[in-house]
PDB file of C-alpha atoms and ligand atoms in Angstrom:
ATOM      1  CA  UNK A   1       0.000   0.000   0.000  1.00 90.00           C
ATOM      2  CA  UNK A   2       0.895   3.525  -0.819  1.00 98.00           C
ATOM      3  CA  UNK A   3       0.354   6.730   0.094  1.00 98.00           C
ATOM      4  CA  UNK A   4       0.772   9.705  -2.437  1.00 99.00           C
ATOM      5  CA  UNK A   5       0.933  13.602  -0.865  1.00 99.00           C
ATOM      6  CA  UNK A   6      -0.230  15.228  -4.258  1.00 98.00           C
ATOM      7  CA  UNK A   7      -1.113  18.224  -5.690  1.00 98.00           C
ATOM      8  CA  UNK A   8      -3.243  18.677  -8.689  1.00 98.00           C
ATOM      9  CA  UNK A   9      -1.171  18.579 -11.575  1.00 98.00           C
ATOM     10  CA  UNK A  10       2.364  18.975  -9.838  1.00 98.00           C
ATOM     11  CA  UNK A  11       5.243  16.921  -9.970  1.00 98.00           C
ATOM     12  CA  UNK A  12       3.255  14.218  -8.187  1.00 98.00           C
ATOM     13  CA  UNK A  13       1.706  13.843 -11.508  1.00 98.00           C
ATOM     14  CA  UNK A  14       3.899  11.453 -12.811  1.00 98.00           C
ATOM     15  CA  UNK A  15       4.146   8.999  -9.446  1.00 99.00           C
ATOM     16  CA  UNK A  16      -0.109   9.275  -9.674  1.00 99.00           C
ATOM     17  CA  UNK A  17       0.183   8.076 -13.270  1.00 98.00           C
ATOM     18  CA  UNK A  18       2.488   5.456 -12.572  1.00 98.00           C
ATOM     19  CA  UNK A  19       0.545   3.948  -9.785  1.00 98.00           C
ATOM     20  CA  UNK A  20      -2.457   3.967 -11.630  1.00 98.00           C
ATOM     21  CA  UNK A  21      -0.440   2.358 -14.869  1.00 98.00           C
ATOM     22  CA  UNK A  22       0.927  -0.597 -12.413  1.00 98.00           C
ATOM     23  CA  UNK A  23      -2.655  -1.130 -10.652  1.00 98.00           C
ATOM     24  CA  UNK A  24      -1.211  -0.668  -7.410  1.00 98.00           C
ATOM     25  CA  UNK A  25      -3.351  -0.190  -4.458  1.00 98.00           C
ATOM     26  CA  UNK A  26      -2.872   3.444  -3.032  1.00 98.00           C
ATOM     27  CA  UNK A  27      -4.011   5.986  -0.805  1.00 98.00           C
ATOM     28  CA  UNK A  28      -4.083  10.371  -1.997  1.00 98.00           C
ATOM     29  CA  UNK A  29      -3.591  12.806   0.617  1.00 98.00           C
ATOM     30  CA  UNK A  30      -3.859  16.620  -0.961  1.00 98.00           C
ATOM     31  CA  UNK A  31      -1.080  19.115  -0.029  1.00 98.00           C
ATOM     32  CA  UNK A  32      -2.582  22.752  -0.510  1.00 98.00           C
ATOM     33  CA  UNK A  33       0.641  24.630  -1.775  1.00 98.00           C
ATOM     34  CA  UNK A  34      -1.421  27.621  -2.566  1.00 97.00           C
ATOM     35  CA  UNK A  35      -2.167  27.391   1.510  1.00 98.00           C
ATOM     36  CA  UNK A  36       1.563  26.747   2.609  1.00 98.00           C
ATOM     37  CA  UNK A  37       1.051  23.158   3.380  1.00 98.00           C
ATOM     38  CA  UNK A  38       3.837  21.589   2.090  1.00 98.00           C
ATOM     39  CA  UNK A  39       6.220  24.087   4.716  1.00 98.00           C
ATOM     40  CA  UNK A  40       4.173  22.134   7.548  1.00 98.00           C
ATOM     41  CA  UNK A  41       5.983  20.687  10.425  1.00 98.00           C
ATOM     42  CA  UNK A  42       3.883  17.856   9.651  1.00 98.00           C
ATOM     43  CA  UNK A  43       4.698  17.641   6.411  1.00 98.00           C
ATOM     44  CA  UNK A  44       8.293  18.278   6.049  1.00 98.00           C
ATOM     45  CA  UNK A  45       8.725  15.613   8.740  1.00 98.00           C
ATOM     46  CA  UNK A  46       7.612  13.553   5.257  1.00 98.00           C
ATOM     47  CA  UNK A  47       9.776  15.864   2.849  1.00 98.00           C
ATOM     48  CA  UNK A  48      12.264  18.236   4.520  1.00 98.00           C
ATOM     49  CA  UNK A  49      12.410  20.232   1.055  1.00 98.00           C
ATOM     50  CA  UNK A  50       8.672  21.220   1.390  1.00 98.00           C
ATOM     51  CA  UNK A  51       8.126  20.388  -1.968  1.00 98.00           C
ATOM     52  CA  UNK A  52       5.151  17.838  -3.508  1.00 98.00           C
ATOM     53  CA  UNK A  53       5.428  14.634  -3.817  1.00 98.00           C
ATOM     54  CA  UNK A  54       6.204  12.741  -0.550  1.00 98.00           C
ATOM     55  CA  UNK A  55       5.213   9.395  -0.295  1.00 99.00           C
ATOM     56  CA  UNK A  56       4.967   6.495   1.738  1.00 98.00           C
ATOM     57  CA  UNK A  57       5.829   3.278   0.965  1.00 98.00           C
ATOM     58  CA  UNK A  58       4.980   0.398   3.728  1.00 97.00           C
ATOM     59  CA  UNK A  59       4.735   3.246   5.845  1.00 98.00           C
ATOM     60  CA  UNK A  60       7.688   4.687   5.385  1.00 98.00           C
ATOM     61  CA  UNK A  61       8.659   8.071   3.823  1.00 98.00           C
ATOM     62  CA  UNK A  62      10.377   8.642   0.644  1.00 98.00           C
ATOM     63  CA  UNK A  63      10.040  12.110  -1.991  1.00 98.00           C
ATOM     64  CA  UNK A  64      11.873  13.473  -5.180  1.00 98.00           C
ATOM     65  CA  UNK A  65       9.259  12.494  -8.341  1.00 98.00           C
ATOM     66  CA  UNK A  66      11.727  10.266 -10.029  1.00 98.00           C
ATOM     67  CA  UNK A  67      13.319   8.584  -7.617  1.00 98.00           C
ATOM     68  CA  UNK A  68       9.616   7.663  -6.605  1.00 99.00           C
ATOM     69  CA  UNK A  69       8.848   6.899 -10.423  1.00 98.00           C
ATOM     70  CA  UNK A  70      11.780   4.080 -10.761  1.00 98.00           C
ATOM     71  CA  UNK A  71      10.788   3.097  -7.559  1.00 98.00           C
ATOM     72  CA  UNK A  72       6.756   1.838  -8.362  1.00 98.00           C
ATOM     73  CA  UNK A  73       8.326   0.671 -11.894  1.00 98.00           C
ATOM     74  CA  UNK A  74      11.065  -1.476 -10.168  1.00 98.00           C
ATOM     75  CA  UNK A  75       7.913  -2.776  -7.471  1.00 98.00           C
ATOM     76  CA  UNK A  76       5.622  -3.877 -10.162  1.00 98.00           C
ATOM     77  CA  UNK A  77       7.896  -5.383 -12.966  1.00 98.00           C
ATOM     78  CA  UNK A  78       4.479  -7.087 -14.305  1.00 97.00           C
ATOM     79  CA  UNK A  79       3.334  -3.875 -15.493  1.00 98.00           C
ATOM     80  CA  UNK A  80       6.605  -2.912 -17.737  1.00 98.00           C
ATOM     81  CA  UNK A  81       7.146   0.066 -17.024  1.00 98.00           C
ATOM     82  CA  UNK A  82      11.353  -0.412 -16.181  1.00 98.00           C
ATOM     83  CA  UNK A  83      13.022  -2.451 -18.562  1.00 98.00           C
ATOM     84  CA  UNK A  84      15.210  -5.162 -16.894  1.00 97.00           C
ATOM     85  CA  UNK A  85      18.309  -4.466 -14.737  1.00 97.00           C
ATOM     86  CA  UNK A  86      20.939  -5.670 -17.397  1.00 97.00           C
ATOM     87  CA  UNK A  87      19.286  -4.376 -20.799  1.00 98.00           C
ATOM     88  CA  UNK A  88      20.499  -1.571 -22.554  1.00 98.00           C
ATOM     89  CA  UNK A  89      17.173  -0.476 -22.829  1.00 98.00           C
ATOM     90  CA  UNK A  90      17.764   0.340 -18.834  1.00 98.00           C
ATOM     91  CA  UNK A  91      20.664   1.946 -19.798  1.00 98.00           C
ATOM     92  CA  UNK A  92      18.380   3.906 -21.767  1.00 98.00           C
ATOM     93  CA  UNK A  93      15.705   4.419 -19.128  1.00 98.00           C
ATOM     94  CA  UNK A  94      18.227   5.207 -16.382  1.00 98.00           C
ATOM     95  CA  UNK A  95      19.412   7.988 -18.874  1.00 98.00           C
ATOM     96  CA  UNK A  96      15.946   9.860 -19.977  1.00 98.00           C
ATOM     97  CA  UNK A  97      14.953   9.917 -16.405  1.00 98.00           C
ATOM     98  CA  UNK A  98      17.533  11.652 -15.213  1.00 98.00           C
ATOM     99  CA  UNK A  99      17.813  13.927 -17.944  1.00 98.00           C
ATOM    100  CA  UNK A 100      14.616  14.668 -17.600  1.00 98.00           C
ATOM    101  CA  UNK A 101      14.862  15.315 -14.099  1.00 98.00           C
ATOM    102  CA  UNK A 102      17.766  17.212 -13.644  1.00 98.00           C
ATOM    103  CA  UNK A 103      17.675  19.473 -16.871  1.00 98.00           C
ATOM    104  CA  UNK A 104      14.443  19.537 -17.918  1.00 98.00           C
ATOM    105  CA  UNK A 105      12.155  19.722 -14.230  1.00 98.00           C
ATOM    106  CA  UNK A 106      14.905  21.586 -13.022  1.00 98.00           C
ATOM    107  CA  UNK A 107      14.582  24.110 -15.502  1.00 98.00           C
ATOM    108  CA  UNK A 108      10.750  24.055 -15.062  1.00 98.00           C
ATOM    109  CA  UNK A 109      11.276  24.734 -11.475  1.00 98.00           C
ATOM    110  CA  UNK A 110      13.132  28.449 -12.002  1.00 98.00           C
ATOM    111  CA  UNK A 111      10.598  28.990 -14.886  1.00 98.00           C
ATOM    112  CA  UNK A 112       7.918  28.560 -11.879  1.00 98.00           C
ATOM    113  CA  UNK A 113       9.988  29.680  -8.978  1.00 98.00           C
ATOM    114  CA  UNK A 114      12.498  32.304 -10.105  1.00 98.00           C
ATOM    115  CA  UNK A 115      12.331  33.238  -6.596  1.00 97.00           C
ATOM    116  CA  UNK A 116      14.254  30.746  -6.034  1.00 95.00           C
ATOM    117  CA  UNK A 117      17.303  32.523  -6.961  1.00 95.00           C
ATOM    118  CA  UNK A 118      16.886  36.178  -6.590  1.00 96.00           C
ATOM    119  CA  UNK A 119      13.079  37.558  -5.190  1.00 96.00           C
ATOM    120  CA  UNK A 120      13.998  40.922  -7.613  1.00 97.00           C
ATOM    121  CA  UNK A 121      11.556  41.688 -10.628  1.00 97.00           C
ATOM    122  CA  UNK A 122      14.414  41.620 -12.943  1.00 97.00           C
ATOM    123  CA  UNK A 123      16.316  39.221 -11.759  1.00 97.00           C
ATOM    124  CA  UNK A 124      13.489  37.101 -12.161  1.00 98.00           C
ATOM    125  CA  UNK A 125      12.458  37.671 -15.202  1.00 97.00           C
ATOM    126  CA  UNK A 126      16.352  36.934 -16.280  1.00 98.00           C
ATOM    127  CA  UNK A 127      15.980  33.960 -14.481  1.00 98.00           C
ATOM    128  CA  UNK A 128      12.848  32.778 -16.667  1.00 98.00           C
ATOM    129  CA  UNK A 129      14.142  34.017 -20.226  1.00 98.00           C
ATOM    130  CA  UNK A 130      17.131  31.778 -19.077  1.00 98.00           C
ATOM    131  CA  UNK A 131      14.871  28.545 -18.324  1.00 98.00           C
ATOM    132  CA  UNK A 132      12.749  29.220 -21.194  1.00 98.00           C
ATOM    133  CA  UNK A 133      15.580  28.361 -23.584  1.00 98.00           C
ATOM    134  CA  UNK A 134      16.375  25.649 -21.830  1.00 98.00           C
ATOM    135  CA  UNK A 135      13.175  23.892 -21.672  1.00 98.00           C
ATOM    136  CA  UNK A 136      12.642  24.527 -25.456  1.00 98.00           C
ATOM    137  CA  UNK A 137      15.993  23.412 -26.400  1.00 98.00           C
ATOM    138  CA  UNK A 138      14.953  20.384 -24.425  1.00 98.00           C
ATOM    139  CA  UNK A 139      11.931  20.049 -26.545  1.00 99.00           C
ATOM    140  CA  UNK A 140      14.281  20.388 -29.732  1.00 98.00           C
ATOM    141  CA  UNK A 141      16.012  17.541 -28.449  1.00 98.00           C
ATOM    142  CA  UNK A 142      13.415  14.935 -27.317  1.00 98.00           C
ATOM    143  CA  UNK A 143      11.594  16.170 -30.474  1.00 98.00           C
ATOM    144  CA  UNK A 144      14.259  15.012 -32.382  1.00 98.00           C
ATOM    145  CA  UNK A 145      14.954  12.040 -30.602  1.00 98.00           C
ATOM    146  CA  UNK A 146      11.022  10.733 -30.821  1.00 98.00           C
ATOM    147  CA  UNK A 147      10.937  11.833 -34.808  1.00 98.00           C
ATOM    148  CA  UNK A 148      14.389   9.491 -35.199  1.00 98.00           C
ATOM    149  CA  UNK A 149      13.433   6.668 -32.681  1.00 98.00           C
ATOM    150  CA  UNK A 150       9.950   6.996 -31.442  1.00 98.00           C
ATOM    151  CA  UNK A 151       7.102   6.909 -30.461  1.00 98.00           C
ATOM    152  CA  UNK A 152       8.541   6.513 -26.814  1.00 98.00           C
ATOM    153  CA  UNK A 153      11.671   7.712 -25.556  1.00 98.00           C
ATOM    154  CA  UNK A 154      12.657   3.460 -25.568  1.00 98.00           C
ATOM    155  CA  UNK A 155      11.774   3.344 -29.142  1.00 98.00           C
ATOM    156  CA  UNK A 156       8.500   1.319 -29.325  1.00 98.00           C
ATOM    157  CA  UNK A 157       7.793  -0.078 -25.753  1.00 97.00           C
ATOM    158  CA  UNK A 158       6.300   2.135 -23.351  1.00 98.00           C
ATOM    159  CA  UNK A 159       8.044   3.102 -20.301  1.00 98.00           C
ATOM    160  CA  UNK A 160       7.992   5.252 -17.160  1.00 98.00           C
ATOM    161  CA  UNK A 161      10.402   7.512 -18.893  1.00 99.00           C
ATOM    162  CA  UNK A 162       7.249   8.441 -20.788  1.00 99.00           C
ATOM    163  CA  UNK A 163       5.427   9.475 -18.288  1.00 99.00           C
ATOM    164  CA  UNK A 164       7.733  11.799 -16.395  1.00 98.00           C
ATOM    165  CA  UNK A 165       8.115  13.379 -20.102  1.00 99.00           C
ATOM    166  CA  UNK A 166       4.461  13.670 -20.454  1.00 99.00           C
ATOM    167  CA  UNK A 167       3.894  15.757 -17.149  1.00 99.00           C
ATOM    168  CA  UNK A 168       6.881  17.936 -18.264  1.00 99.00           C
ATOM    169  CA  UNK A 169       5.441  18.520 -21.518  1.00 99.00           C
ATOM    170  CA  UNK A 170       1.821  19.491 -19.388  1.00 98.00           C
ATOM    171  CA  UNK A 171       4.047  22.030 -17.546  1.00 98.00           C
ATOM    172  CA  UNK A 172       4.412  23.910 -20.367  1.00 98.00           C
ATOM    173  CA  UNK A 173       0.921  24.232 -21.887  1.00 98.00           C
ATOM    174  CA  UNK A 174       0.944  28.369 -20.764  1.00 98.00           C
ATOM    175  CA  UNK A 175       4.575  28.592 -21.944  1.00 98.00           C
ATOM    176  CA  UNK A 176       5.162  31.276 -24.786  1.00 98.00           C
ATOM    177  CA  UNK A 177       6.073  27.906 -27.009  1.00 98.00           C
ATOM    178  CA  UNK A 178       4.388  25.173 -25.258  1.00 98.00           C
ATOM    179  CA  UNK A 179       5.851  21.495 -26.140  1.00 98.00           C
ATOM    180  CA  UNK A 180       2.630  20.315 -28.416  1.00 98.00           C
ATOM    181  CA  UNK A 181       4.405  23.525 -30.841  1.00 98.00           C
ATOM    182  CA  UNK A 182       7.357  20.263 -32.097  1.00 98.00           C
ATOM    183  CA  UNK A 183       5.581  17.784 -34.245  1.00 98.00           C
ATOM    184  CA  UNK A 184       7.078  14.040 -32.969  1.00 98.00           C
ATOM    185  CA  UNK A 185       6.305  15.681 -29.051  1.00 98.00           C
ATOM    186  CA  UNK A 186       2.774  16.167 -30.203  1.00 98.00           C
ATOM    187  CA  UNK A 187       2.456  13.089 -31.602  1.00 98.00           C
ATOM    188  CA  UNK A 188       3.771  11.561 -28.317  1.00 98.00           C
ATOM    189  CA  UNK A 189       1.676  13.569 -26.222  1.00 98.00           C
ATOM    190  CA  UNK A 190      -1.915  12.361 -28.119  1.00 98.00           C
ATOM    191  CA  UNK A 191      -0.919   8.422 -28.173  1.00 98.00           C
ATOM    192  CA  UNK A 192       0.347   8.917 -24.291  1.00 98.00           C
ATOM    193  CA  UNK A 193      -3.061  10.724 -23.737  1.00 98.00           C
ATOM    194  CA  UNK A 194      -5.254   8.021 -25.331  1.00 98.00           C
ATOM    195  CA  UNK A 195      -4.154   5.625 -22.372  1.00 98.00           C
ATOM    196  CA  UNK A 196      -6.449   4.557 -19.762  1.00 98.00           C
ATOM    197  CA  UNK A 197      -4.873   5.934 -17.227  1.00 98.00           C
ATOM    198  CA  UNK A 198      -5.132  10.050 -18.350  1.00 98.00           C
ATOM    199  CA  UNK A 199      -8.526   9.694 -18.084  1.00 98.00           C
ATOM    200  CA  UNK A 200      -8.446   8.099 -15.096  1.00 98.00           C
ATOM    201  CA  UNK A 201      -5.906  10.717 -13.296  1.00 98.00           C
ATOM    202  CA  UNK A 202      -8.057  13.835 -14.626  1.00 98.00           C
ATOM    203  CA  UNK A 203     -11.174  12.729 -12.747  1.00 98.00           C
ATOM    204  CA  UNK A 204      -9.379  11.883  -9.892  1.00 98.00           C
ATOM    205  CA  UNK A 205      -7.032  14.764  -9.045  1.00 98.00           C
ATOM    206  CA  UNK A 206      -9.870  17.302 -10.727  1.00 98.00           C
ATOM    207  CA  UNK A 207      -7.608  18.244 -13.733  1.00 98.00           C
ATOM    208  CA  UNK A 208      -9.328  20.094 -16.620  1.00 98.00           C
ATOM    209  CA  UNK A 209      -6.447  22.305 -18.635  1.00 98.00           C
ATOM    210  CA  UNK A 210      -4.581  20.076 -21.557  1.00 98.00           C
ATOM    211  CA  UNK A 211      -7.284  16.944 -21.605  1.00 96.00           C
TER     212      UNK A 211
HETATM  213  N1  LIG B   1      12.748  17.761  -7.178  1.00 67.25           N
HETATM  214  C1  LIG B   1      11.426  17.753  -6.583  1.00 67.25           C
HETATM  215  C2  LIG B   1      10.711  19.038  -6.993  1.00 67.25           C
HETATM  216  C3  LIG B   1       9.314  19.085  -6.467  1.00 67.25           C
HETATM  217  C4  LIG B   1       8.663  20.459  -6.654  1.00 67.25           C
HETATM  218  O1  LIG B   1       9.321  21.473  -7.013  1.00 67.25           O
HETATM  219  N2  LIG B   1       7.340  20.517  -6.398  1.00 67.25           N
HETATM  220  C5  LIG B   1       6.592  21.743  -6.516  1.00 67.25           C
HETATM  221  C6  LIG B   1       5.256  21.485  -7.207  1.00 67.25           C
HETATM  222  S1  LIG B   1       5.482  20.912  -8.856  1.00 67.25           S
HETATM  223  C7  LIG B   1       6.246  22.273  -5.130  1.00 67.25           C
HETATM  224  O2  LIG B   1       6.062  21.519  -4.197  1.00 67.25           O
HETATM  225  N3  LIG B   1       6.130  23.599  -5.021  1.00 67.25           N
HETATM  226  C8  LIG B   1       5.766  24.271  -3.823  1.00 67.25           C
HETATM  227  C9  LIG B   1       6.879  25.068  -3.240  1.00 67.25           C
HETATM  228  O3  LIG B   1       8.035  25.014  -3.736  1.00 67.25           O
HETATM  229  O4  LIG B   1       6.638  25.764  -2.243  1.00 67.25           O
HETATM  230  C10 LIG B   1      10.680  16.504  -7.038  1.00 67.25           C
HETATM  231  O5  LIG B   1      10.820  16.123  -8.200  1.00 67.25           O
HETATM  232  O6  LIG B   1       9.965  15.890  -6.236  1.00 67.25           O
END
């Protein structure tokens, strides 16, 4: 049993989808970031950054959306979603996660949270222009990558790579040049969307923007 701290359409997105993808039996508690919550004593007892997701597994606290991804992949191996230890195609796996986790979220988190780095007007708006063309040379990249070697980031099995890249790609739907503007990501983004479990995770965490 599970237990995912969520918030609607934040980086919890991915874990949600996976769980639902593996069919594993899970609990949602809602952190109200717009209300502070995740800066709770309470909370951060669960995730010292203060940050969504946190997540308990058997009870026991874990956070950081990828590491929490790999994880529910790894736990389920029925479903597919992590392709075996010695494959290349882990190799593979082990290489768009992180990629997409440590250049492309992190990017998405200053083009969200300039704060982050300097509270000034200017210096956050620097601070966005700056992640802006880094996501979209991101985009450029994957873009190319799907067009060469799609439809999913393994080539043609499905993976929890894909996922993480699909809530990414969500995060951008306001952007200036939003992810669906590169042809093989829009592709990718309709099949991924035709699964089962978008559906599902709309009516669930109340989602309505980018059905
Ligand atoms: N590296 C973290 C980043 C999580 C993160 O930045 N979450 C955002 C929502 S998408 C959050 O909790 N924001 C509230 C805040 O920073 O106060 C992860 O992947 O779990």
């Amino acid at each position: 049993m599970y237990t995912l701290y969520y918030s609607p359409g934040a980086a919890s997105l991915a874990v949600h989808l996976a769980l639902l993808e593996v069919g594993a039996a899970y609990k949602l508690e809602k952190v109200d970031i717009e209300a502070g919550a995740q800066r709770d004593p309470n909370y951060l007892k669960l995730n010292p950054n203060g940050v969504v997701p946190a997540m308990l597994i058997e009870g026991k606290p874990f956070y950081e959306a990828a590491g929490l991804l790999m994880t529910i992949a790894d736990r389920h191996p029925q479903a597919g979603l992590a392709p075996a230890l010695d494959s290349l195609e882990r190799a593979a796996w082990n290489q768009w996660i992180m990629h997409l986790t440590n250049t492309v979220q992190a990017a998405f988190r200053l083009w969200f949270y300039p704060q982050d780095i300097d509270s000034a007007a200017e210096a956050q708006a620097l601070t966005k222009a700056a992640a802006r063309s880094k996501i979209e040379a991101a985009w450029t990249r994957l873009d190319a990558q799907l067009a060469a070697n799609g439809p999913y980031l393994l080539g043609s099995t499905f993976s929890a790579a894909d996922l993480m890249l699909l809530m990414l790609m969500r995060w951008s739907r306001n952007m200036p040049k939003p992810a669906t503007e590169w042809a093989a990501l829009r592709e990718f983004a309709a099949k991924m969307k035709a699964r089962p479990s978008w559906a599902r995770l709309y009516e669930i965490e109340g989602l309505t923007e980018w059905a």
